[in-house]
XYZ file of C-alpha atoms in Angstrom:
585
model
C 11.738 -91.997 1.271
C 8.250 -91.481 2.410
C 6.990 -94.829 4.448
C 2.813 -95.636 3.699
C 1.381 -96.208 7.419
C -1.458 -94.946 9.007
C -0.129 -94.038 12.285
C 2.704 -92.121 11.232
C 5.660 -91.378 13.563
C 6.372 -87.887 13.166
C 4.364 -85.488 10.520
C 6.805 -83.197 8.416
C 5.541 -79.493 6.841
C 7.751 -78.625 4.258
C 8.229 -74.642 2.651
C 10.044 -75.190 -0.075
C 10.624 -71.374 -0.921
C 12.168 -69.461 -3.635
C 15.388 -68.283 -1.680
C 15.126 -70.772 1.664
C 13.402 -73.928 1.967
C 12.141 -74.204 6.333
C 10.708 -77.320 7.610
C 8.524 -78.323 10.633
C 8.106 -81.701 12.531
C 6.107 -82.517 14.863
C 6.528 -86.264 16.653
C 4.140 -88.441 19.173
C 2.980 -86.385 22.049
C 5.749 -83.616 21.303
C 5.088 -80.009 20.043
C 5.902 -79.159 16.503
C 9.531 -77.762 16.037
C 11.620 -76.258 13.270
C 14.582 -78.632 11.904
C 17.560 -77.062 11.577
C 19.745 -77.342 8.777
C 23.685 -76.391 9.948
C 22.131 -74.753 13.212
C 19.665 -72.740 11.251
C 15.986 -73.256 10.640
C 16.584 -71.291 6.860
C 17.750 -74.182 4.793
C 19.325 -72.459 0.969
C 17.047 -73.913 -1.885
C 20.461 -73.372 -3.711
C 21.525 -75.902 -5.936
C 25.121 -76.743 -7.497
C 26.722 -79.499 -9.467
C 29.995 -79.867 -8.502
C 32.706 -81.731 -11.037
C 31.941 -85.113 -10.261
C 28.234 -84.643 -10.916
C 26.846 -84.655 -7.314
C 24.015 -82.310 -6.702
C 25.168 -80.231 -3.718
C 22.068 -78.113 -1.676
C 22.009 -75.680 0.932
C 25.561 -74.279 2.171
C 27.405 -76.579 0.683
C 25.938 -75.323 -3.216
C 26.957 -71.783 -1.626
C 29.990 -72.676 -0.838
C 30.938 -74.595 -4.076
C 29.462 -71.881 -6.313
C 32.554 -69.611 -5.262
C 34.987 -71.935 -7.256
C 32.173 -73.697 -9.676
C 29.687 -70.757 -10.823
C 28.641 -72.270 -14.113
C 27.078 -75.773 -11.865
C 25.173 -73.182 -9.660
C 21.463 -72.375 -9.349
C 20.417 -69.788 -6.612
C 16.739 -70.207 -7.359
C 15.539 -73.531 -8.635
C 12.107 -72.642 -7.590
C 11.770 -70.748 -10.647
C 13.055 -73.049 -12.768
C 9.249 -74.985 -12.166
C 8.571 -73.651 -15.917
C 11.557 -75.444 -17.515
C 11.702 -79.462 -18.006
C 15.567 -79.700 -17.541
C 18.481 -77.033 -16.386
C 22.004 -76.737 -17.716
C 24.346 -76.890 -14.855
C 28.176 -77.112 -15.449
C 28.073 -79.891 -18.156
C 25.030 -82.105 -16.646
C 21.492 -81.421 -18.207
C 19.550 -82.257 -14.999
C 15.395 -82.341 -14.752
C 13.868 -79.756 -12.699
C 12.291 -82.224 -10.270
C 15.554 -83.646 -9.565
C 17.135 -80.511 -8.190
C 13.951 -80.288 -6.116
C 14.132 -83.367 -5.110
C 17.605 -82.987 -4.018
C 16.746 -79.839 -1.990
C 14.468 -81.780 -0.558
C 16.215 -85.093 0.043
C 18.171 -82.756 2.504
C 15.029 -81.795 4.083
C 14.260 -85.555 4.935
C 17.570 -86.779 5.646
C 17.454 -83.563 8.746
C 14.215 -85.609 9.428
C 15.630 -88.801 9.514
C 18.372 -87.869 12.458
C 15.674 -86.195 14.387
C 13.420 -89.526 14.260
C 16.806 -91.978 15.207
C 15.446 -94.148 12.423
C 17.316 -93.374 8.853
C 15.513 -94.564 6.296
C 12.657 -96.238 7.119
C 10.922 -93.969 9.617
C 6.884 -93.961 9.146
C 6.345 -89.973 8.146
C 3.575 -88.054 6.833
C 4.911 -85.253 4.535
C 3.671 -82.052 4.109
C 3.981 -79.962 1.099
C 3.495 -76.388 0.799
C 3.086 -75.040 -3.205
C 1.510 -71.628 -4.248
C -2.032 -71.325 -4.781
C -1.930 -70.305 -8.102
C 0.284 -73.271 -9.164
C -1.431 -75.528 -11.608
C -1.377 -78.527 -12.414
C 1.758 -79.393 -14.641
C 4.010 -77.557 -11.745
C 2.304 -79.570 -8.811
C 3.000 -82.435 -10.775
C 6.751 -81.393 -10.960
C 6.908 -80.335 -7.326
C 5.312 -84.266 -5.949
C 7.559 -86.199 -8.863
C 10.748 -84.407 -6.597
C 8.488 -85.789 -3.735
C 5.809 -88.743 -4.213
C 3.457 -89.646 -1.377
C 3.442 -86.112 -0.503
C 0.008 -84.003 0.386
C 0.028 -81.083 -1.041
C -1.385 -77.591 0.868
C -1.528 -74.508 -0.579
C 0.206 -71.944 0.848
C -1.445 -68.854 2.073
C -4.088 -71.553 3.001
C -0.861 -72.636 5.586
C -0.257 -69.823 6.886
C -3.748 -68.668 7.392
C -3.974 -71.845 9.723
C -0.912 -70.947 12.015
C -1.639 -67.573 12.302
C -5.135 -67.492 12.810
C -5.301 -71.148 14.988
C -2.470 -69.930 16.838
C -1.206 -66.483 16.732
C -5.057 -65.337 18.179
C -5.725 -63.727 15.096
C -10.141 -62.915 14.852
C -11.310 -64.166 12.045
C -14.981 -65.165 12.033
C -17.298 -67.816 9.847
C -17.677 -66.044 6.799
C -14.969 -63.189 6.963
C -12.144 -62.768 4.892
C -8.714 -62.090 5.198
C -5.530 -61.250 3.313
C -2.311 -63.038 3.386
C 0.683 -61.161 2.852
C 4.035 -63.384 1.912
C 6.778 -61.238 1.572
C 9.943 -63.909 1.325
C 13.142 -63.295 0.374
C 12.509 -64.325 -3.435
C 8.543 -63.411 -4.049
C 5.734 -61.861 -2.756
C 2.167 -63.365 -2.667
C -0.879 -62.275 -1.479
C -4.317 -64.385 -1.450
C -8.197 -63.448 -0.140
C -8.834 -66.161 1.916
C -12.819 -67.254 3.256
C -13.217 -69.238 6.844
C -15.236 -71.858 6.376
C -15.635 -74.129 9.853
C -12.454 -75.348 10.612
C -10.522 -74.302 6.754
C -9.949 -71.834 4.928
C -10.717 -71.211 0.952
C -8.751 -69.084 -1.401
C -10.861 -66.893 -3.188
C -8.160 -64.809 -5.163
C -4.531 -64.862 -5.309
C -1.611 -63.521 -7.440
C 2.195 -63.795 -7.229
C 5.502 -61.361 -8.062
C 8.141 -63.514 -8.656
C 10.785 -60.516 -8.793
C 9.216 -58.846 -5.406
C 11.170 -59.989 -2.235
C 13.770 -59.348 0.273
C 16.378 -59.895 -1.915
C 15.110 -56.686 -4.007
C 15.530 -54.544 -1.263
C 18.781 -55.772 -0.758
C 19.556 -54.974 -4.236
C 18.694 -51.443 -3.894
C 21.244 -51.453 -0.554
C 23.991 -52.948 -2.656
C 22.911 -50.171 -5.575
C 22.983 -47.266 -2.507
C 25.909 -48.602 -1.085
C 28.223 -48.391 -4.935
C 27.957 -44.409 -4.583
C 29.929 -44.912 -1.452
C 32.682 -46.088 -3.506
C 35.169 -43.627 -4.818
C 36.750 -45.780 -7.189
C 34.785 -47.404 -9.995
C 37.333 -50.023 -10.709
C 37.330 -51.336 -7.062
C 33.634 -51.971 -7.270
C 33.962 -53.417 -10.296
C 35.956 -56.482 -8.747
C 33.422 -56.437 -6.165
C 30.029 -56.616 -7.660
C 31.324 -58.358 -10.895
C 33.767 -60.905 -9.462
C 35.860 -62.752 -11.974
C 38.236 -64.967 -9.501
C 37.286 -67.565 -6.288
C 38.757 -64.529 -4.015
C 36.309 -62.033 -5.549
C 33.269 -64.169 -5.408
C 33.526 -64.843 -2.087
C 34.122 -61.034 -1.284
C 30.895 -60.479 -3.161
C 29.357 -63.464 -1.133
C 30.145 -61.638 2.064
C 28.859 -58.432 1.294
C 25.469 -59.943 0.229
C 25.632 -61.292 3.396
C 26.623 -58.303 5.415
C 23.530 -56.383 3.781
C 21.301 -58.866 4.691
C 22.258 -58.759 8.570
C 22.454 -55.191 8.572
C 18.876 -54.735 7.124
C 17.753 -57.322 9.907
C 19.318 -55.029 12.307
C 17.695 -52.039 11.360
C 14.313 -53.987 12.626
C 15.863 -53.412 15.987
C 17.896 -50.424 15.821
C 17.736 -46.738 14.043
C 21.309 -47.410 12.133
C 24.406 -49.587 11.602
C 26.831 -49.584 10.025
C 27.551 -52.164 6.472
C 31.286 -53.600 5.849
C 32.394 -53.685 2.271
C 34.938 -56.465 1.710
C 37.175 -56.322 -0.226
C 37.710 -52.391 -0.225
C 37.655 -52.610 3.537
C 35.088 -49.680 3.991
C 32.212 -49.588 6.309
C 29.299 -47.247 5.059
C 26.689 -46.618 7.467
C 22.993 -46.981 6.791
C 20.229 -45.833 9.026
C 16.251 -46.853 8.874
C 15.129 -44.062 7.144
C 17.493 -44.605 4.479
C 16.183 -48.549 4.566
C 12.884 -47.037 4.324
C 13.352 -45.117 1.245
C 15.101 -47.300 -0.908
C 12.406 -49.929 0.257
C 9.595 -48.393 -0.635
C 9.286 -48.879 -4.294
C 9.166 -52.530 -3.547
C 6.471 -52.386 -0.727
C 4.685 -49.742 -2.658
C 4.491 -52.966 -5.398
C 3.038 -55.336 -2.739
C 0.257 -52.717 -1.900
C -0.641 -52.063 -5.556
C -1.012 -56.457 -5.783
C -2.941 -56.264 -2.808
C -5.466 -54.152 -4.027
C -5.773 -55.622 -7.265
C -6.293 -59.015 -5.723
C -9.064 -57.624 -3.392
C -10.370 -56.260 -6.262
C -10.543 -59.518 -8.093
C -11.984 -61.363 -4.886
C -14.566 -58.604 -4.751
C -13.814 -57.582 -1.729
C -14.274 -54.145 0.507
C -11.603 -52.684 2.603
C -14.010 -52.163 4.884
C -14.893 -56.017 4.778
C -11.636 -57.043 5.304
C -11.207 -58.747 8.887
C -7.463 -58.747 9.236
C -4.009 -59.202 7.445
C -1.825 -61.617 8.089
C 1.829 -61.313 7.494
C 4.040 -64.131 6.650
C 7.187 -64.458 5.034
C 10.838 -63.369 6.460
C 10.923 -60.016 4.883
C 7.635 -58.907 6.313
C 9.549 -58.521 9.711
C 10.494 -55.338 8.651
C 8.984 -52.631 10.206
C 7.996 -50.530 7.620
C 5.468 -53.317 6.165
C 3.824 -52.906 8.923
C 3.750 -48.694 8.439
C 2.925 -49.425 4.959
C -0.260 -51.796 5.041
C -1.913 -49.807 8.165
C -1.390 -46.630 5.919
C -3.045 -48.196 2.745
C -5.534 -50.349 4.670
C -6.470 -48.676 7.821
C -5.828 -52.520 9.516
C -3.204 -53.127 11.926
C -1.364 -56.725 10.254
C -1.433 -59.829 12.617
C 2.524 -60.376 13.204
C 4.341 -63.490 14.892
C 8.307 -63.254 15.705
C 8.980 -66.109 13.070
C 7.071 -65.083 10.314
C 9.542 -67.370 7.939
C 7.995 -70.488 10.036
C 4.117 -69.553 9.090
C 4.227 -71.514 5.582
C 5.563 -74.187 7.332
C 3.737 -74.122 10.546
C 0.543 -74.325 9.804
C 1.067 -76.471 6.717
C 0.144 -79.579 9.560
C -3.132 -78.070 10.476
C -4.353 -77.567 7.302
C -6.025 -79.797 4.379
C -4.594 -81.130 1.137
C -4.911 -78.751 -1.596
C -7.524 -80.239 -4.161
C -6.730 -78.084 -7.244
C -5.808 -74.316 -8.409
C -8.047 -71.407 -6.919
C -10.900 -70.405 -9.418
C -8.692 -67.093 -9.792
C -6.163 -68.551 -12.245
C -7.932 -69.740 -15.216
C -6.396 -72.393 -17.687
C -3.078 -71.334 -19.791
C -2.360 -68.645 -16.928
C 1.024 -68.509 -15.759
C 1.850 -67.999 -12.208
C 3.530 -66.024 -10.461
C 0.604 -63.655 -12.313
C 2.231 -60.332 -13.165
C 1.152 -56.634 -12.209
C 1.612 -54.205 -15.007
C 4.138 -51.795 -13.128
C 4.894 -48.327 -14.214
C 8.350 -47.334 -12.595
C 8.710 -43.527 -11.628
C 11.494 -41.553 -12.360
C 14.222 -42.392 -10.029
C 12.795 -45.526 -8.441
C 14.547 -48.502 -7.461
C 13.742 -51.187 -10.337
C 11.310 -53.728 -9.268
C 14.103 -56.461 -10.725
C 17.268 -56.610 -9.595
C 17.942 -59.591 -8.526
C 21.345 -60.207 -9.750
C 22.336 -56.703 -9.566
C 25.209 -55.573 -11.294
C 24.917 -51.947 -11.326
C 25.034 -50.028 -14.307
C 28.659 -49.267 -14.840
C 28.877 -52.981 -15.039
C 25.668 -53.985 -16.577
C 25.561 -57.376 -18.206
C 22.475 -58.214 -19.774
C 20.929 -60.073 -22.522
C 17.770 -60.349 -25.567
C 15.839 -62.856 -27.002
C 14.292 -64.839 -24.360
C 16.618 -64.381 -22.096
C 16.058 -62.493 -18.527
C 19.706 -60.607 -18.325
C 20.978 -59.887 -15.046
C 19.693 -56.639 -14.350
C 16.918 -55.915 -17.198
C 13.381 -55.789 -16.508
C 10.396 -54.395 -18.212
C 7.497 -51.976 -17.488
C 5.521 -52.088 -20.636
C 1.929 -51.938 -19.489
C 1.465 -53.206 -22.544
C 3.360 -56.271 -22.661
C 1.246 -59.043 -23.718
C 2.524 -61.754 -20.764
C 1.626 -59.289 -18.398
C -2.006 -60.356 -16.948
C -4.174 -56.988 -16.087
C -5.816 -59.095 -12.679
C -5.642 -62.183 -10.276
C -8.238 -63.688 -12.869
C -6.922 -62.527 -16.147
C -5.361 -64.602 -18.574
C -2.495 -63.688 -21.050
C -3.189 -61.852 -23.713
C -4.742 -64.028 -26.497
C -2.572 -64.065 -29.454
C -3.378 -65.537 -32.810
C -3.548 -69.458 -33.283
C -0.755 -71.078 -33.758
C -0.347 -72.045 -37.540
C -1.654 -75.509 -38.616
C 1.221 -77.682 -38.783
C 2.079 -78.915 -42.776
C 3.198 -81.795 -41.329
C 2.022 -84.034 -39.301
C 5.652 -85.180 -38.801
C 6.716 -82.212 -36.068
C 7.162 -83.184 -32.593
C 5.505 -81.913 -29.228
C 6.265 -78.354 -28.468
C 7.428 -77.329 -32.014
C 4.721 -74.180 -33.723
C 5.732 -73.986 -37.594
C 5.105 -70.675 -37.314
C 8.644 -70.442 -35.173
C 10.826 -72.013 -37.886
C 13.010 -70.054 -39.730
C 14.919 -67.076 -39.236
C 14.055 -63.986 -38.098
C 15.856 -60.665 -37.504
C 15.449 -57.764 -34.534
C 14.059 -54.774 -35.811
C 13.650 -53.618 -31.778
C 14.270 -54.940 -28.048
C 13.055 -52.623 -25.277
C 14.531 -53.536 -21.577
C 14.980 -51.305 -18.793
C 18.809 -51.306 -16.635
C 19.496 -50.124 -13.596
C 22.053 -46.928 -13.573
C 22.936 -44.721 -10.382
C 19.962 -45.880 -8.884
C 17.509 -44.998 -11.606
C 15.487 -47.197 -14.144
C 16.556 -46.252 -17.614
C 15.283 -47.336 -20.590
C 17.377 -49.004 -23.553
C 16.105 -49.409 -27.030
C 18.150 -51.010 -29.836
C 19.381 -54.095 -30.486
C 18.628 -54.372 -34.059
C 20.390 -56.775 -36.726
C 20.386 -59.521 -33.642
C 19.263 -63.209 -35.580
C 17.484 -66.517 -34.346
C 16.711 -69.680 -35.719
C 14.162 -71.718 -34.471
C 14.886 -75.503 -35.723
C 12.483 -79.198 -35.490
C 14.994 -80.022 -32.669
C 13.413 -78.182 -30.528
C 16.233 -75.710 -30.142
C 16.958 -72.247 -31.266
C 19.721 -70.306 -31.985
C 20.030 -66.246 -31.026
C 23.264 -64.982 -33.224
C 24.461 -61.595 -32.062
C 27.220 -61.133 -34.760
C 25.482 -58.134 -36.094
C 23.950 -56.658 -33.340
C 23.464 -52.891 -33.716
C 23.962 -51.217 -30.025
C 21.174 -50.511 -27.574
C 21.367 -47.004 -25.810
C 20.388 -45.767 -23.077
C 20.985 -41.927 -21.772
C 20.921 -40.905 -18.366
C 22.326 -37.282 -16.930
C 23.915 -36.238 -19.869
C 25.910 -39.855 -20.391
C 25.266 -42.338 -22.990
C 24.883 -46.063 -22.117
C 25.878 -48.109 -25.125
C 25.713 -52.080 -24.474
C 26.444 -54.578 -27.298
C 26.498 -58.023 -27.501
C 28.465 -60.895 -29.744
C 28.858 -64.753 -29.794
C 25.783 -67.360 -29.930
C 23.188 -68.930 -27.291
C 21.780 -71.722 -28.446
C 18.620 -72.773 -26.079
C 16.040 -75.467 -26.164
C 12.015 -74.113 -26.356
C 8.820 -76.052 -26.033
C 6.186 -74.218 -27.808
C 3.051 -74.164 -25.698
C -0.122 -72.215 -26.947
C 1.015 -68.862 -26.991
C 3.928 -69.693 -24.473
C 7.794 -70.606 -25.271
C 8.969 -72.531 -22.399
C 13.272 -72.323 -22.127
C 16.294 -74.028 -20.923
C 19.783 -73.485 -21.769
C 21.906 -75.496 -24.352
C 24.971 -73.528 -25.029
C 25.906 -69.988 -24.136
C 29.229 -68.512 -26.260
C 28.166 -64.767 -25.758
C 30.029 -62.218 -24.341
C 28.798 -58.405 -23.858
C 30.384 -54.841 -23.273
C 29.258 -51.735 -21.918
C 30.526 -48.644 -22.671
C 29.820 -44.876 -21.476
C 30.412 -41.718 -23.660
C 32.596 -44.264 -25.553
C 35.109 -45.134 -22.816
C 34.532 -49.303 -21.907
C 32.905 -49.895 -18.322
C 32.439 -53.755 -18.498
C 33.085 -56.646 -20.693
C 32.962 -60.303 -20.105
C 30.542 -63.438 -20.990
C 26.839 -62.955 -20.618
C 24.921 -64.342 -17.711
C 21.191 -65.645 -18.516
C 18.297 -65.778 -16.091
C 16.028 -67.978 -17.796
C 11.937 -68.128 -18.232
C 9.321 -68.383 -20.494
C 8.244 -66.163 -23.026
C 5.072 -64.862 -24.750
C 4.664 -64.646 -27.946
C 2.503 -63.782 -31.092
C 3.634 -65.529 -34.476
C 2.419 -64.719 -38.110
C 4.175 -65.856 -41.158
C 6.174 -62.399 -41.345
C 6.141 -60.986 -37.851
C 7.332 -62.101 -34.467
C 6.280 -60.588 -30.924
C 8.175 -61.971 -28.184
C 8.275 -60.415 -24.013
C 9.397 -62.183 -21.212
C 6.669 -63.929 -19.031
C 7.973 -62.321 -16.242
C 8.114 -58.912 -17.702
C 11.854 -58.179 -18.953
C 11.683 -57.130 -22.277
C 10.051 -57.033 -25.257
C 11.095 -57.671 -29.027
C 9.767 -56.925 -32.264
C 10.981 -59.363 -35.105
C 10.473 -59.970 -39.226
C 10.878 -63.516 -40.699
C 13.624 -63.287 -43.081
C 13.855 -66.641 -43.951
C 11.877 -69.866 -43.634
C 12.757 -73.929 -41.992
């Protein structure tokens, strides 16, 4: 609990990140210090309900997830969009899984201080900038009492108060967050003593956890047998889970070691292989995903209206923007040599004491925006998807439609209308909702949902040997949007989507129900999970790769409603889906 006094005994910054959640206190007349969670300073923002209800954070949620995968959430900072999760059998509120992550955060605190419980602390709170304000509102009901900072405003502080960066009255500067989960970057103006965010946009599906993706997807052609990678990177027992665990694991160090060294070598358990991987290679399959944070760096200088030329420095926060090749990459596009520091996960946190309490949302996001903002991406031939999370490669692809972000889909469409064009864009307007006949319909219900309507197209992109391939089908798929507030997608007649890719065809299918609960928004559905009885299978040139039940990543969708037609894409660019009303409430 967070104790009211004026002279507080120790002042806690708090980075509750996507992937890791790092904290900072600093007590009377003693230098600010990371806590350390389990003899780390990276605390897991994972989540995971274990069968007596308890919400388990951090290593322990990792740990339980092996034997209890339907009570575990890897990322519940994404989950700001949805008013309750589905974990196990408990329907939980988003702020309470934050606030459980970051109970742990304060009970750290509380051993550090010798006084549990009652300890006068001032609490920090780091959010995005673009956040508005229904998800700050979600982020201090986990945590009331808190201040608020916004984040590149944060790490601006630490690295320019303290890591010597020059950055002069007037001048502006870019901050580049590359975490494990996201990647932000903001324009930021000195002003005295603080710093203003002129622009800023967010990719949610951008991070070091990408770029491990493409190492797992690099690593499966090491594999001679498909059916042994199978049980690795789609793991249906405890035994398997934790073998996929460890490899995650074992990528992750080896990609940290190849910040030091020119190559290593990367341990597949399980098959008991070692496959070696040098920097270059690193470098390669990185570079779609830097190339990404360049392109969003450009377009939010060009929202900012800002010269290269008038740019006084870069600042690089974030764990993944250790690597060296960020480094390569931004002097390249920039011609400016990024201000470093050797804990670039701390920044965030860091400088979260020095700075002010965020007062509201940067003038770049305008109302009804949804952040993380997305950049329209067009994926070359052969390029390592920009999402892939989850990856389950291709030969064991398990994805899914209808408002649903599958496992390893993602979409391109320059054209999809929840993709914003700019830091300062809004969605795409879409046509009013339609007057409600009745003034009987609850919050969050459009009559222009109800009914049922049927797939005449869904358009997603997989991941298969490495490239991004594009499936199309999926027609004859149903849902029924109810006054409940829940809706029904019925894949009992599903036609096939297809996909080709070197002379093989890619057939993926899906059967069963998903029943999910929407709040209709403007032109936004906003989703959580009810029930999920689907199941999928993939099959190539006819021969079955994969089959088993469907996992879900969750998020809101756009959408554009008449009384006959029905445009839905995911808000975080996954797919898109064309639909006719064929019947009405």
């Amino acid at each position: 609990m967070i104790a009211a006094h004026r002279a507080a005994a120790a002042r806690l910054g708090i980075d509750f990140g996507t992937s890791s959640t790092v904290a900072v206190i600093a007590l009377p007349q003693r230098d600010p210090r990371p806590l350390l969670f389990d003899g780390s300073p990276l605390l897991p923002s994972a989540v995971c309900v274990d069968p007596t209800g308890r919400i388990l954070v951090g290593r322990d949620a990792l740990h339980t997830a092996m034997s209890r995968p339907q009570g575990f959430e890897p990322h519940p900072k994404q989950r700001v969009d949805d008013v309750t999760v589905l974990l196990g059998d408990a329907e939980i509120a988003v702020s309470r899984l934050y606030g459980a992550v970051l109970d742990r955060v304060l009970a750290e605190a509380d051993h550090v201080t010798g006084r549990v419980g009652d300890q006068p602390v001032e609490v920090v709170l780091t959010c995005p900038a673009g956040w508005g304000p229904r998800r700050r509102a979600t982020l201090l009901e986990a945590l009331p009492g808190a201040r608020l900072v916004d984040e590149p405003v944060a790490a601006a502080h630490h690295l320019v108060d303290l890591a010597g960066a020059d950055l002069a009255e007037g001048r502006t500067a870019v901050v580049y967050d590359l975490g494990a989960g996201t990647f932000d970057a903001a324009v930021l103006r000195r002003t005295g003593d603080e710093f203003t965010v002129v622009a800023a946009r967010g990719v949610s599906d951008c991070g070091g956890l990408d770029i491990d993706a493409a190492i797992v997807a690099h690593l499966s052609t090491a594999v001679p047998h498909a059916d042994a990678w199978h049980r690795l990177n789609q793991p249906a027992t405890t035994t398997e889970r934790r073998a996929r665990q460890q490899l995650w694991d074992n990528v992750r160090a080896g990609k940290e070691m190849l910040s030091r060294t020119t190559a290593t070598l990367i341990h597949l358990p399980l098959l008991d292989i070692e496959v070696p991987l040098g920097r270059e290679e690193l470098d390669a399959l990185a570079a779609p995903i830097l190339d990404r944070t360049v392109a969003t760096v450009r377009e939010v200088l060009q929202a900012a209206k800002v010269d290269t030329a008038d740019l006084a420095a870069i600042l690089l926060s974030g764990g993944s923007s250790r690597m060296p090749a960020v480094v390569t990459v931004l002097h390249r596009a920039f011609g400016i040599t990024p201000v470093t520091v050797d804990q670039p996960e701390l920044a965030v946190a860091e400088g979260s004491l020095r700075a002010r309490a965020a007062t509201a949302p940067p003038p770049a996001m305008k109302p009804g925006e949804h952040w993380p903002a997305q950049v329209p991406v067009t994926v070359p031939a052969g390029a390592a998807p920009p999402r892939v999370r989850r990856i389950g490669l291709a030969a064991a692809l398990t994805a899914g439609i209808l408002g649903l972000a599958a496992t390893v889909l993602y979409a391109t469409d320059p054209h999809d209308p929840g993709a914003a064009t700019g830091p300062t864009a809004s969605a795409s307007p879409s046509p009013s909702p339609t007057p409600s006949p009745s003034p009987t319909y609850p919050p969050g219900i459009d009559p222009c949902l109800l009914g049922t309507w049927r797939v005449t197209m869904n358009t997603a992109y997989g991941l298969i040997d490495g490239d991004s391939i594009q499936y199309a089908g999926g027609a004859d798929t149903t849902f029924t949007y109810k006054t409940d507030n829940t809706y029904t997608a019925n894949y009992a007649k599903m036609k096939p989507r297809i996909a080709k890719h070197r002379g093989n065809t890619y057939t993926y299918v899906m059967r069963g129900t998903v029943t999910l609960r929407y709040h209709a928004d403007g032109d936004t559905n906003v989703l959580s999970m009810v029930r999920n009885n689907s199941t999928n299978e993939l099959r190539r040139n006819g021969a079955v790769v994969s089959r088993g039940p469907t996992s879900f990543l969750l998020e809101s969708q756009q959408y554009r409603c008449t009384s006959e037609r029905l445009l839905l894409s995911s808000s975080q660019g996954n797919y898109t889906i064309d639909a006719v009303k064929i019947s009405g409430p």
